[in-house]
Amino acid sequence: MATIESILQENRVFPPANEFVKHANVAGMEAYQALCQEAERDYTGFWARLAKQYISWHKPFTRVFDDSNLPFYKWFDDGELNVSWNCLDRHLTTQGDKTAIIFESDEGETVRCSYRELHQQVCRFANALKSRGVQQGDRVVIYMPMRIEAVVAMQACARIGAIHSVVFGGFSAKSVHQRIVDAKAVAVITADEQTRGGKHHPLKVTVDKALALGDTDSVHSVIVLQHTHADIVWHSERDHWWHDITADQPDTCEPTWVNAEHPLFILYTSGSTGKPKGVQHSSAGYLLGTITSMQWVFDYQPNDIFWCTADVGWVTGHSYVTYGPLAIGATQIIFEGVPTYPHAGRFWEIIQKHKVTTFYTAPTAIRSLIKLGVDLPKQYDLSSLRLLGSVGEPINPEAWMWYYTTVGQSRCPVVDTWWQTETGSHIIAPIPGAIAAKPGSCTLPLPGIDVAAIDEAGQPIKEGKGGFLVIKRPFPSLLRTLWNDPERFKNTYFPTDVAGGRYYLSGDSAHCDRDGYFWVMGRVDDVLNVSGHRLGTMEIESALVAHPLVAEAAVVGKPHEIKGESIVAFVVLRKELPDKEEAIKIAATLREWVASEIGAIARPEEIRFGENLPKTRSGKIMRRLLRTLAKGEAITQDTSTLENPAILEQLNQAV
Ligand code: ATP
Ligand code: MG
């Protein structure tokens, strides 16, 4: 591919505060560089050291890295461990009474669960799974509300060596069915219903529908958590209440020791760019990535109250709810509800109530919270916060600034973490006690991670231009394959037409500035080609979001006879939807704004307004659908991961 042009100038820099550096796990640039140099000198030795330091092994490994059959690599592959033992048992003697989870329900009640109690719950449920005949290597689909039991179910699978596949509770019967069939699951764990934002949503009914779609004979057990006491249909030969099958189980359970490479879980990607991929992760390598990133990026301190708002249905909820915080012995919040119920200040209220220190959320949440009240956070006591994080999409510099100044009160570092379902843990992110932040940049790669922006031939791209964002060496927490589909794994991530298939291809484009900072420019598939200029989506969208009227924006290309492509922008305003006359005026203002902010080449030809944008259920903008709308064509792509189908209709109205 030709390179991508960078047109956005962002010169603000925020170095770490001295006060923060003093107590940081990685304190100062030299400490960061020392780690990077250690990895450069002896790549496998570096990871071996960390794996010995942070993981408790049942049988220590002697082999570190096996690259004899690339792209199928292995790490620590003659070692044995149990991930649940690492998350629970090893804390019992040192801090059994420490709170592991502070659960905040949709309606605002709080339940606290210590490491000892969580251990007992996991053991009881693990024994129950065994009593149902679930064995090591079996696949178990988990379709649960965001409650403590979701973590218990995942940890219990890990404890007995069963491979979980969590399906987000908002997905349809069709998605659940597809995941059951793909994995030939033996059991499904669910609840009668889930409650979010004061509303009840069926889960068990959806599982019943999924199982009725056929090809599901592999499933011998459906285990149901009783939550809302809703009326549900019962299939007595197949269905079991959670409370019944755990009632008489002992509260200890010897963990099943598994090989380091044993698959811990399968998880499907968000489906922003196409059909979701069944990403398969290892046990040890994955666990290690979650722990090192908790240490480095979240700068974990023993008194932290850690809150990652992601649902366990996404990789962020796997790595930074179920595994990372527990493996490191943290206290964390699990929140069942939504940011806007019962009021728009709910997130801030929870931070105040539980004295949250570390808050990790997504740009989509940040942008919608700005829309709901720019000054709302100021009504709450957020003085407990010491670190803020962002994940899921590029964060537009203006949204970053709001997060930093209004939520973090210009005191808390913001860590913009770039990573993917496939990478298992953070890849590029500012280590907060070491690296100065620049709004909109995920900054520098973590120690031991070798990333670059390259062209097709594999050559690094010079400053100011973007290219393929690749990872040059497999590291421990990188996916091992796509479940059941090694060919798709090879073709998707190591295609021979980019750098001869030597590097892991992320699918994102990025550029690197003179300080070596990375700026993610969007998806490679979304790059626009306007009059011979190749432009990423992120910079144009960020220019739009920088206008005080705009809450969110997505840009796509539309075929144009002369220019090749013209730019169509879909915009959500901070105020309500404008009428036709006003829309024309605002569109004209915004077109000129973009032209003056970043150049005439980026001026949108057409602007359409909506109350929202089409998003995946994890909150990411689905530009591929907007591209079809911009062309005026009917949507025929996979929309199973789309959150809000009605919005397509609204955006279809041209200005
Ligand atoms: P699919 O691969 O099915 O299209 P997806 O890529 O959205 O779905 P995820 O693995 O959930 O699925 O998301 C990873 C992607 O999210 C990254 O490739 C990147 O495009 C985007 N992303 C995540 N964090 C950041 C970040 N901090 N900055 C920029 N982009 C990010
Ligand atoms: Mg992806």
XYZ file of C-alpha atoms and ligand atoms in Angstrom:
687
model
C 0.000 0.000 0.000
C 1.087 3.552 -0.569
C 1.717 5.409 2.661
C -0.970 7.385 4.483
C -0.640 11.107 4.973
C -0.828 12.634 8.400
C -2.540 16.005 8.516
C -3.346 16.522 12.177
C -0.957 18.566 14.292
C -1.019 17.892 18.008
C 1.705 19.524 20.066
C 0.462 19.278 23.636
C 2.645 17.165 25.920
C 1.934 16.088 29.506
C 4.954 14.733 31.375
C 4.362 12.599 34.467
C 4.004 14.601 37.693
C 6.893 14.242 40.152
C 4.504 13.136 42.854
C 3.321 10.260 40.657
C 6.805 9.216 39.587
C 7.969 8.966 43.206
C 5.703 5.980 43.896
C 5.500 4.480 40.405
C 6.375 0.856 39.594
C 8.367 2.006 36.607
C 9.711 5.349 37.726
C 11.176 7.575 35.075
C 12.268 7.172 31.480
C 15.495 5.438 32.455
C 13.635 2.667 34.225
C 11.468 2.170 31.143
C 14.474 2.141 28.871
C 16.297 -0.324 31.101
C 13.400 -2.779 30.648
C 13.365 -2.225 26.884
C 17.100 -2.761 26.689
C 16.905 -5.911 28.736
C 14.385 -7.262 26.196
C 16.552 -6.189 23.285
C 19.660 -7.846 24.661
C 17.921 -11.149 25.372
C 14.352 -11.311 24.161
C 13.452 -14.775 25.411
C 15.473 -14.311 28.606
C 13.455 -11.187 29.359
C 10.121 -12.957 29.061
C 11.433 -15.990 30.936
C 12.471 -13.780 33.832
C 9.027 -12.184 34.013
C 7.255 -15.537 33.682
C 9.234 -16.861 36.657
C 8.712 -13.706 38.675
C 4.972 -13.255 38.154
C 3.530 -16.738 37.602
C 3.391 -19.503 40.209
C 4.266 -22.678 38.327
C 3.242 -26.190 39.278
C 6.037 -27.479 37.092
C 8.613 -24.913 36.023
C 9.288 -24.557 32.309
C 12.681 -25.251 30.785
C 11.861 -24.239 27.196
C 11.028 -20.555 26.695
C 10.097 -19.953 23.070
C 9.462 -22.423 20.289
C 9.428 -20.844 16.835
C 10.068 -24.025 14.867
C 6.653 -23.935 13.175
C 5.851 -20.271 12.551
C 3.382 -18.629 12.632
C 2.383 -21.221 15.239
C 4.683 -20.354 18.139
C 4.731 -21.596 21.722
C 5.877 -20.090 25.002
C 7.058 -21.851 28.177
C 5.594 -24.995 26.644
C 6.916 -27.649 29.015
C 5.712 -25.764 32.102
C 2.511 -26.520 34.011
C 0.256 -24.201 35.938
C -3.333 -23.368 36.707
C -4.579 -19.869 35.959
C -7.306 -19.907 38.626
C -4.752 -21.029 41.228
C -2.651 -18.028 40.226
C -5.648 -15.701 40.562
C -6.970 -17.039 43.871
C -5.143 -19.688 45.912
C -1.815 -17.975 45.951
C -3.347 -14.942 47.690
C -5.074 -16.903 50.440
C -2.203 -17.065 52.891
C -1.063 -13.496 52.356
C -4.355 -11.633 51.908
C -7.325 -13.993 52.114
C -9.488 -11.363 53.777
C -8.721 -8.609 51.300
C -11.721 -7.576 49.205
C -11.352 -9.004 45.723
C -14.583 -7.658 44.275
C -16.864 -4.787 45.188
C -20.012 -5.513 43.239
C -22.326 -2.598 42.458
C -25.703 -3.696 41.129
C -27.820 -1.913 38.573
C -30.015 -0.616 41.415
C -27.068 0.530 43.517
C -26.696 -2.158 46.179
C -23.157 -3.176 47.066
C -21.796 -6.668 47.743
C -18.217 -7.256 48.834
C -16.419 -10.517 48.252
C -13.027 -11.355 49.746
C -10.382 -13.476 48.064
C -11.270 -16.310 50.430
C -14.976 -16.097 49.593
C -14.318 -15.851 45.889
C -12.053 -18.878 46.105
C -14.803 -20.865 47.800
C -17.394 -19.845 45.235
C -15.094 -20.761 42.367
C -14.232 -24.130 43.928
C -17.882 -24.975 44.556
C -18.836 -24.102 41.029
C -15.826 -25.956 39.599
C -16.932 -29.061 41.504
C -20.448 -28.571 40.153
C -19.120 -28.430 36.590
C -17.219 -31.635 37.202
C -20.352 -33.249 38.619
C -22.022 -32.445 35.297
C -19.235 -34.264 33.511
C -17.377 -31.214 32.216
C -13.767 -32.209 31.615
C -10.442 -30.679 30.797
C -10.434 -29.373 27.229
C -14.243 -29.219 26.968
C -15.694 -25.936 25.715
C -18.191 -24.055 27.832
C -20.220 -21.101 26.589
C -20.859 -18.397 29.190
C -23.754 -15.994 28.586
C -24.140 -14.105 31.814
C -25.017 -10.770 33.354
C -22.134 -8.622 34.579
C -22.201 -10.019 38.122
C -19.718 -11.777 40.389
C -20.992 -15.133 39.129
C -19.741 -14.348 35.622
C -16.207 -14.162 37.010
C -16.855 -17.276 39.106
C -17.967 -19.193 36.013
C -14.887 -18.185 34.018
C -12.490 -18.895 36.881
C -14.159 -22.256 37.533
C -13.607 -23.262 33.902
C -9.964 -22.246 34.209
C -9.713 -24.258 37.410
C -10.730 -27.526 35.742
C -9.032 -26.823 32.416
C -12.281 -26.304 30.498
C -12.078 -23.686 27.734
C -14.603 -20.885 28.098
C -16.159 -18.900 25.314
C -17.943 -15.890 26.750
C -20.721 -14.366 24.687
C -21.750 -10.816 25.551
C -25.192 -10.793 27.205
C -26.537 -8.368 24.600
C -26.000 -10.744 21.706
C -28.849 -12.534 19.952
C -29.769 -16.217 19.839
C -28.078 -16.419 16.452
C -24.740 -15.243 17.846
C -25.003 -17.578 20.815
C -25.855 -20.430 18.449
C -22.947 -19.699 16.153
C -20.501 -19.762 19.070
C -21.964 -22.970 20.530
C -21.682 -24.744 17.193
C -18.241 -23.411 16.314
C -16.796 -24.658 19.607
C -19.000 -27.766 19.983
C -19.693 -26.616 23.530
C -20.742 -29.217 26.108
C -22.373 -26.762 28.507
C -23.883 -23.290 28.577
C -23.845 -21.151 31.720
C -26.452 -18.420 31.852
C -29.007 -16.647 34.073
C -32.761 -16.248 33.930
C -32.391 -12.594 32.970
C -30.049 -9.669 33.247
C -30.835 -6.186 34.494
C -29.310 -3.132 32.895
C -30.494 0.434 33.159
C -33.576 -0.588 35.128
C -34.741 -2.981 32.418
C -34.823 -6.758 32.356
C -33.411 -8.627 29.373
C -33.908 -12.346 28.799
C -30.895 -14.666 28.790
C -32.263 -18.170 29.366
C -34.966 -17.685 26.733
C -32.271 -16.662 24.276
C -30.196 -19.742 25.098
C -33.286 -21.911 24.539
C -33.769 -20.284 21.146
C -30.094 -20.750 20.275
C -30.244 -24.421 21.203
C -33.350 -24.876 19.092
C -31.528 -23.660 16.000
C -30.026 -27.097 15.500
C -26.593 -28.730 15.417
C -26.315 -28.301 19.177
C -26.335 -31.919 20.394
C -22.927 -31.385 21.970
C -24.597 -29.382 24.772
C -25.576 -31.706 27.620
C -26.056 -29.113 30.381
C -27.465 -25.636 30.742
C -26.706 -24.104 34.131
C -28.933 -21.213 35.134
C -28.259 -18.556 37.741
C -31.445 -17.336 39.364
C -31.309 -13.560 39.288
C -34.637 -11.830 38.601
C -36.841 -14.881 39.266
C -38.450 -14.441 35.869
C -40.653 -17.216 34.565
C -38.656 -19.437 32.261
C -39.269 -22.662 30.406
C -37.464 -25.599 31.998
C -36.034 -28.654 30.253
C -35.481 -30.929 33.201
C -33.114 -33.366 31.501
C -30.808 -30.536 30.435
C -31.308 -27.501 32.704
C -29.869 -27.125 36.217
C -30.144 -24.288 38.681
C -26.798 -22.852 39.724
C -27.869 -22.932 43.382
C -28.971 -26.580 43.194
C -25.851 -28.011 41.663
C -23.520 -26.027 43.910
C -25.452 -26.586 47.146
C -23.656 -29.706 48.360
C -20.308 -29.114 46.747
C -17.167 -28.848 48.858
C -15.595 -25.412 48.898
C -12.194 -26.629 47.871
C -11.285 -28.077 44.511
C -7.855 -29.312 43.517
C -6.957 -27.357 40.369
C -6.286 -29.236 37.144
C -2.671 -28.522 36.250
C -2.435 -27.757 32.580
C 0.312 -27.184 30.095
C 1.349 -23.554 29.564
C -0.042 -23.706 26.035
C -3.399 -25.206 27.047
C -6.121 -22.943 25.605
C -7.559 -20.808 28.391
C -10.363 -19.406 26.315
C -11.838 -18.624 22.930
C -13.212 -15.137 22.390
C -14.665 -13.647 19.247
C -13.446 -10.214 18.129
C -15.861 -7.289 18.159
C -16.773 -7.637 14.482
C -16.079 -4.004 13.552
C -14.610 -4.972 10.196
C -16.401 -8.212 9.328
C -17.320 -11.624 10.635
C -15.947 -12.089 14.171
C -12.859 -14.244 14.537
C -12.596 -16.934 17.245
C -9.389 -15.869 18.926
C -7.713 -18.650 20.937
C -5.465 -17.728 23.855
C -2.942 -19.763 25.826
C -2.825 -20.124 29.613
C 0.618 -18.962 30.747
C 1.502 -16.448 28.055
C -1.876 -14.766 28.290
C -1.755 -14.627 32.075
C 1.705 -13.085 31.969
C 0.565 -10.273 29.658
C -2.316 -9.361 31.945
C -0.004 -9.224 34.965
C 2.834 -7.217 33.413
C 0.362 -4.662 32.051
C -1.356 -4.345 35.449
C 2.093 -3.581 36.887
C 3.406 -1.340 34.163
C 0.458 0.457 32.602
C -1.990 0.550 35.510
C 0.919 0.999 37.919
C -0.842 -1.345 40.345
C -0.488 -0.389 44.032
C -1.801 -2.607 46.862
C -4.337 -0.022 48.041
C -5.823 0.597 44.625
C -9.530 0.364 43.956
C -9.409 -0.659 40.341
C -12.380 -0.203 38.027
C -12.502 -1.401 34.460
C -15.988 -0.694 33.102
C -15.836 -3.307 30.318
C -18.235 -6.228 30.261
C -16.667 -9.691 30.577
C -18.084 -10.319 27.107
C -15.142 -8.353 25.648
C -11.435 -9.002 25.851
C -11.031 -5.959 28.084
C -13.332 -7.629 30.604
C -11.332 -10.867 30.343
C -7.923 -9.290 30.855
C -8.807 -6.427 33.197
C -11.733 -7.853 35.170
C -11.521 -11.642 35.345
C -7.788 -12.288 35.117
C -5.358 -9.345 35.494
C -6.697 -7.714 38.685
C -7.163 -11.059 40.448
C -3.796 -12.452 39.378
C -2.155 -9.427 40.939
C -4.339 -9.466 44.059
C -6.178 -6.189 43.510
C -9.514 -4.941 44.807
C -11.811 -4.157 41.892
C -15.288 -2.873 41.136
C -17.705 -4.880 39.044
C -20.636 -2.836 37.840
C -23.787 -4.430 36.498
C -25.423 -1.366 34.985
C -24.984 1.384 32.430
C -23.372 4.845 32.746
C -26.680 6.694 32.445
C -28.941 4.896 34.917
C -30.585 6.079 37.083
C -28.889 9.344 36.113
C -26.110 10.640 33.886
C -23.708 10.969 36.823
C -23.697 7.261 37.707
C -20.030 6.599 36.832
C -18.893 9.617 38.856
C -21.128 8.609 41.731
C -19.582 5.122 41.836
C -16.070 6.570 41.804
C -17.025 8.808 44.728
C -18.828 6.057 46.648
C -16.089 3.427 46.420
C -13.095 5.772 46.276
C -11.935 4.388 42.956
C -8.261 5.060 42.231
C -7.911 3.628 38.738
C -10.637 4.084 36.159
C -10.543 2.397 32.752
C -13.206 2.992 30.115
C -13.766 3.471 26.374
C -13.782 6.592 24.170
C -17.403 5.900 23.231
C -18.366 6.215 26.909
C -16.241 9.317 27.333
C -17.799 11.035 24.305
C -21.330 10.198 25.367
C -20.636 11.427 28.907
C -19.367 14.723 27.507
C -22.603 14.944 25.563
C -24.621 14.314 28.724
C -22.997 17.082 30.728
C -19.574 18.619 30.230
C -19.421 19.788 33.832
C -21.254 16.923 35.498
C -18.116 15.267 36.967
C -17.470 18.474 38.906
C -20.491 17.761 41.085
C -18.782 14.674 42.536
C -15.772 14.097 44.724
C -13.305 12.439 42.369
C -10.249 13.101 44.524
C -9.562 9.381 45.031
C -8.652 8.974 41.346
C -4.975 8.677 40.518
C -4.969 7.110 37.050
C -7.306 7.093 34.035
C -7.286 4.734 31.081
C -8.883 4.489 27.652
C -9.339 1.540 25.299
C -11.290 0.389 22.267
C -10.884 3.098 19.682
C -8.560 6.003 19.050
C -9.392 8.695 21.575
C -9.802 12.065 19.873
C -7.457 14.669 21.379
C -10.355 16.871 22.554
C -12.040 13.956 24.318
C -8.655 13.131 25.887
C -8.342 16.726 27.128
C -11.767 16.616 28.725
C -10.999 13.280 30.382
C -7.692 14.628 31.656
C -8.859 18.021 32.903
C -12.483 17.472 33.964
C -12.398 13.882 35.233
C -8.740 13.673 36.243
C -8.577 17.295 37.392
C -5.252 17.649 35.543
C -3.737 15.449 38.226
C -4.157 11.908 36.904
C -2.148 10.514 34.020
C -4.279 9.206 31.144
C -3.131 5.900 29.655
C -4.411 5.427 26.111
C -3.933 1.690 25.639
C -3.722 0.262 22.130
C -4.295 -3.464 21.937
C -6.690 -6.035 20.491
C -8.573 -9.199 21.356
C -5.708 -10.934 19.592
C -2.914 -9.406 21.677
C -4.544 -10.363 25.000
C -2.995 -7.423 26.829
C -1.701 -3.891 26.235
C 0.817 -3.424 23.437
C 1.360 0.309 22.999
C 0.565 2.493 26.005
C 2.243 5.150 28.130
C 3.761 3.728 31.288
C 2.433 6.528 33.478
C 5.422 7.154 35.743
C 7.806 7.223 32.826
C 6.294 8.418 29.585
C 4.932 11.878 28.795
C 1.478 11.671 27.231
C 0.333 13.378 24.039
C -3.454 13.563 23.584
C -4.480 11.168 20.817
C -1.298 9.094 20.844
C -0.967 5.714 22.541
C 2.728 6.665 22.798
C 5.414 3.972 23.078
C 5.378 0.164 22.934
C 5.679 -1.734 26.189
C 9.018 -3.351 27.023
C 9.567 -6.520 25.000
C 7.061 -5.540 22.327
C 8.548 -4.881 18.913
C 6.114 -2.812 16.824
C 6.530 -0.719 13.689
C 4.615 1.174 11.025
C 5.765 -0.323 7.732
C 4.956 -0.380 4.026
C 4.105 -3.508 2.029
C 7.743 -4.419 1.553
C 8.304 -4.321 5.297
C 10.281 -1.070 5.266
C 9.752 1.374 8.132
C 7.868 4.469 7.066
C 9.374 7.861 7.580
C 8.055 10.358 10.061
C 4.776 12.075 9.224
C 3.484 9.191 7.091
C 1.440 6.217 8.167
C 1.481 2.548 7.214
C 0.616 -0.927 8.454
C 0.917 -1.263 12.206
C 2.702 -4.582 12.736
C 4.215 -6.542 15.600
C 7.544 -7.950 14.553
C 7.967 -10.766 17.063
C 5.442 -13.019 18.750
C 5.270 -12.225 22.461
C 3.693 -14.404 25.177
C 0.113 -13.074 25.226
C -0.412 -12.986 21.442
C -3.193 -15.299 20.192
C -2.137 -18.814 19.226
C -4.607 -19.419 16.432
C -8.224 -18.929 15.418
C -10.356 -21.692 16.865
C -10.851 -24.418 14.300
C -9.418 -22.270 11.546
C -5.606 -22.211 11.343
C -5.784 -21.188 7.672
C -7.778 -18.041 8.474
C -5.290 -17.348 11.268
C -2.385 -17.438 8.830
C -4.108 -15.471 6.102
C -5.507 -12.795 8.407
C -2.497 -12.072 10.566
C 0.528 -13.213 8.557
C -0.506 -12.596 4.921
C 2.374 -13.051 2.498
C 1.657 -9.817 0.605
C 2.838 -7.666 3.511
C 6.510 -8.047 4.432
C 6.414 -11.614 3.143
C 4.249 -12.744 6.066
C 7.070 -12.262 8.588
C 5.153 -9.965 10.931
C 1.856 -10.013 12.797
C -0.432 -7.641 10.914
C -2.796 -5.789 13.252
C -5.166 -4.429 10.599
C -4.711 -0.891 11.927
C -2.717 1.907 10.345
C -0.417 4.142 12.336
C 2.377 6.623 12.095
C 5.318 7.255 14.296
C 6.439 10.790 15.175
C 9.975 12.043 15.779
C 9.836 10.987 19.428
C 8.939 7.451 18.376
C 5.333 7.914 19.518
C 2.676 5.903 17.730
C -0.547 7.461 16.467
C -3.204 5.011 15.389
C -4.879 6.449 12.292
C -7.741 3.976 11.973
C -8.315 0.652 10.276
C -6.357 -0.148 7.160
C -9.669 -1.073 5.498
C -11.057 2.395 6.209
C -8.288 4.498 4.631
C -9.693 7.171 2.272
C -8.184 8.060 -1.068
C -8.979 11.660 -1.999
C -7.338 13.100 -5.124
C -4.363 10.827 -4.655
C -4.026 11.620 -0.955
C -4.440 8.664 1.342
C -6.021 9.746 4.615
C -6.816 7.878 7.819
C -10.216 8.289 9.460
C -8.996 9.254 12.940
C -7.519 12.646 12.111
C -10.522 13.988 10.211
C -12.865 12.700 12.899
C -10.732 14.304 15.586
C -10.889 17.637 13.768
C -14.689 17.385 13.736
C -14.883 16.388 17.401
C -12.727 19.398 18.266
C -15.622 21.661 17.229
C -17.722 22.661 20.264
C -20.965 21.574 18.587
C -19.801 18.028 17.879
C -19.968 15.027 20.193
C -18.987 12.245 17.801
C -18.057 11.818 14.167
C -17.258 9.101 11.662
C -15.905 9.653 8.187
C -15.925 7.341 5.191
C -15.084 7.578 1.520
C -17.620 7.557 -1.283
C -16.626 6.933 -4.911
C -16.125 10.206 -6.798
C -15.500 10.537 -10.535
C -12.690 13.039 -10.325
C -11.233 12.741 -6.847
C -11.386 8.976 -6.592
C -13.190 9.333 -3.317
C -14.976 12.153 -1.559
C -15.385 12.403 2.184
C -18.744 11.809 3.831
C -18.976 12.649 7.529
C -21.618 11.303 9.898
C -21.930 13.607 12.870
C -23.613 13.470 16.274
C -24.088 16.912 17.781
C -23.896 17.736 21.476
C -27.426 19.117 21.165
C -30.533 17.522 19.662
C -30.912 16.690 15.988
C -31.129 19.920 13.889
C -34.002 20.638 11.492
C -33.235 20.781 7.805
C -32.418 24.457 7.577
C -30.173 24.406 10.623
C -28.497 21.224 9.452
C -27.458 22.906 6.226
C -25.953 25.795 8.186
C -24.080 23.608 10.642
C -22.825 21.380 7.846
C -21.358 24.421 6.081
C -19.699 25.575 9.304
C -18.196 22.163 9.975
C -16.900 21.746 6.436
C -15.013 25.024 6.712
C -13.865 24.156 10.213
C -12.210 20.942 9.036
C -10.641 22.736 6.088
C -9.126 25.364 8.361
C -8.091 22.917 11.092
C -6.340 20.331 8.971
C -6.510 21.432 5.333
C -8.832 21.709 2.369
C -8.037 18.175 1.270
C -9.884 16.838 4.323
C -13.011 18.978 3.838
C -16.035 16.670 3.909
C -18.117 16.868 0.768
C -21.222 15.781 2.579
C -22.273 15.816 6.232
C -25.160 13.842 7.692
C -26.493 14.138 11.205
C -27.843 11.454 13.508
C -28.567 10.909 17.176
C -25.895 8.225 17.236
C -23.583 6.231 14.974
C -23.839 2.549 14.122
C -21.721 0.812 16.749
C -20.729 -2.676 17.709
C -22.105 -3.810 21.016
C -18.697 -3.036 22.482
C -19.193 0.591 21.415
C -17.001 0.860 18.327
C -18.046 2.753 15.234
C -18.823 0.423 12.304
C -17.581 2.428 9.346
C -18.125 -0.401 6.888
C -21.896 0.103 7.252
C -21.549 3.860 6.859
C -19.599 3.322 3.646
C -22.538 1.436 2.228
C -24.979 4.134 3.368
C -22.807 6.864 1.864
C -22.946 5.101 -1.484
C -26.714 4.919 -1.176
C -26.684 1.119 -1.308
C -28.619 -1.406 0.718
C -26.783 -3.062 3.599
C -26.024 -6.723 2.950
C -23.051 -7.231 5.315
C -22.974 -9.098 8.617
C -24.773 -6.860 11.126
C -25.018 -9.393 13.963
C -22.683 -7.324 16.130
C -24.541 -4.050 15.525
C -25.938 -2.428 18.653
C -28.518 -0.035 17.239
C -29.945 -1.069 13.834
C -32.548 1.740 13.864
C -29.822 4.328 13.515
C -29.043 3.209 9.957
C -32.453 4.406 8.838
C -31.931 7.844 10.356
C -28.466 8.278 8.869
C -29.753 7.288 5.483
C -31.329 10.722 5.099
C -28.947 12.872 3.111
C -28.545 16.580 3.825
P -12.865 -7.089 14.263
O -11.420 -7.503 14.350
O -13.793 -8.255 14.314
O -13.135 -6.140 13.147
P -12.340 -5.231 16.412
O -11.002 -5.070 15.762
O -13.128 -3.999 16.686
O -13.237 -6.262 15.583
P -11.309 -5.739 19.068
O -10.247 -6.754 19.157
O -12.276 -5.628 20.175
O -12.168 -6.033 17.776
O -10.683 -4.294 18.899
C -9.334 -4.037 18.597
C -9.261 -2.790 17.754
O -9.786 -1.668 18.475
C -7.870 -2.376 17.369
O -7.397 -3.085 16.245
C -8.058 -0.882 17.085
O -8.600 -0.668 15.797
C -9.090 -0.480 18.119
N -8.421 0.063 19.319
C -8.413 -0.474 20.548
N -7.776 0.315 21.427
C -7.350 1.387 20.736
C -6.616 2.570 21.088
N -6.208 2.817 22.329
N -6.347 3.445 20.095
C -6.756 3.217 18.842
N -7.442 2.135 18.452
C -7.752 1.225 19.385
Mg -9.771 -6.450 14.901
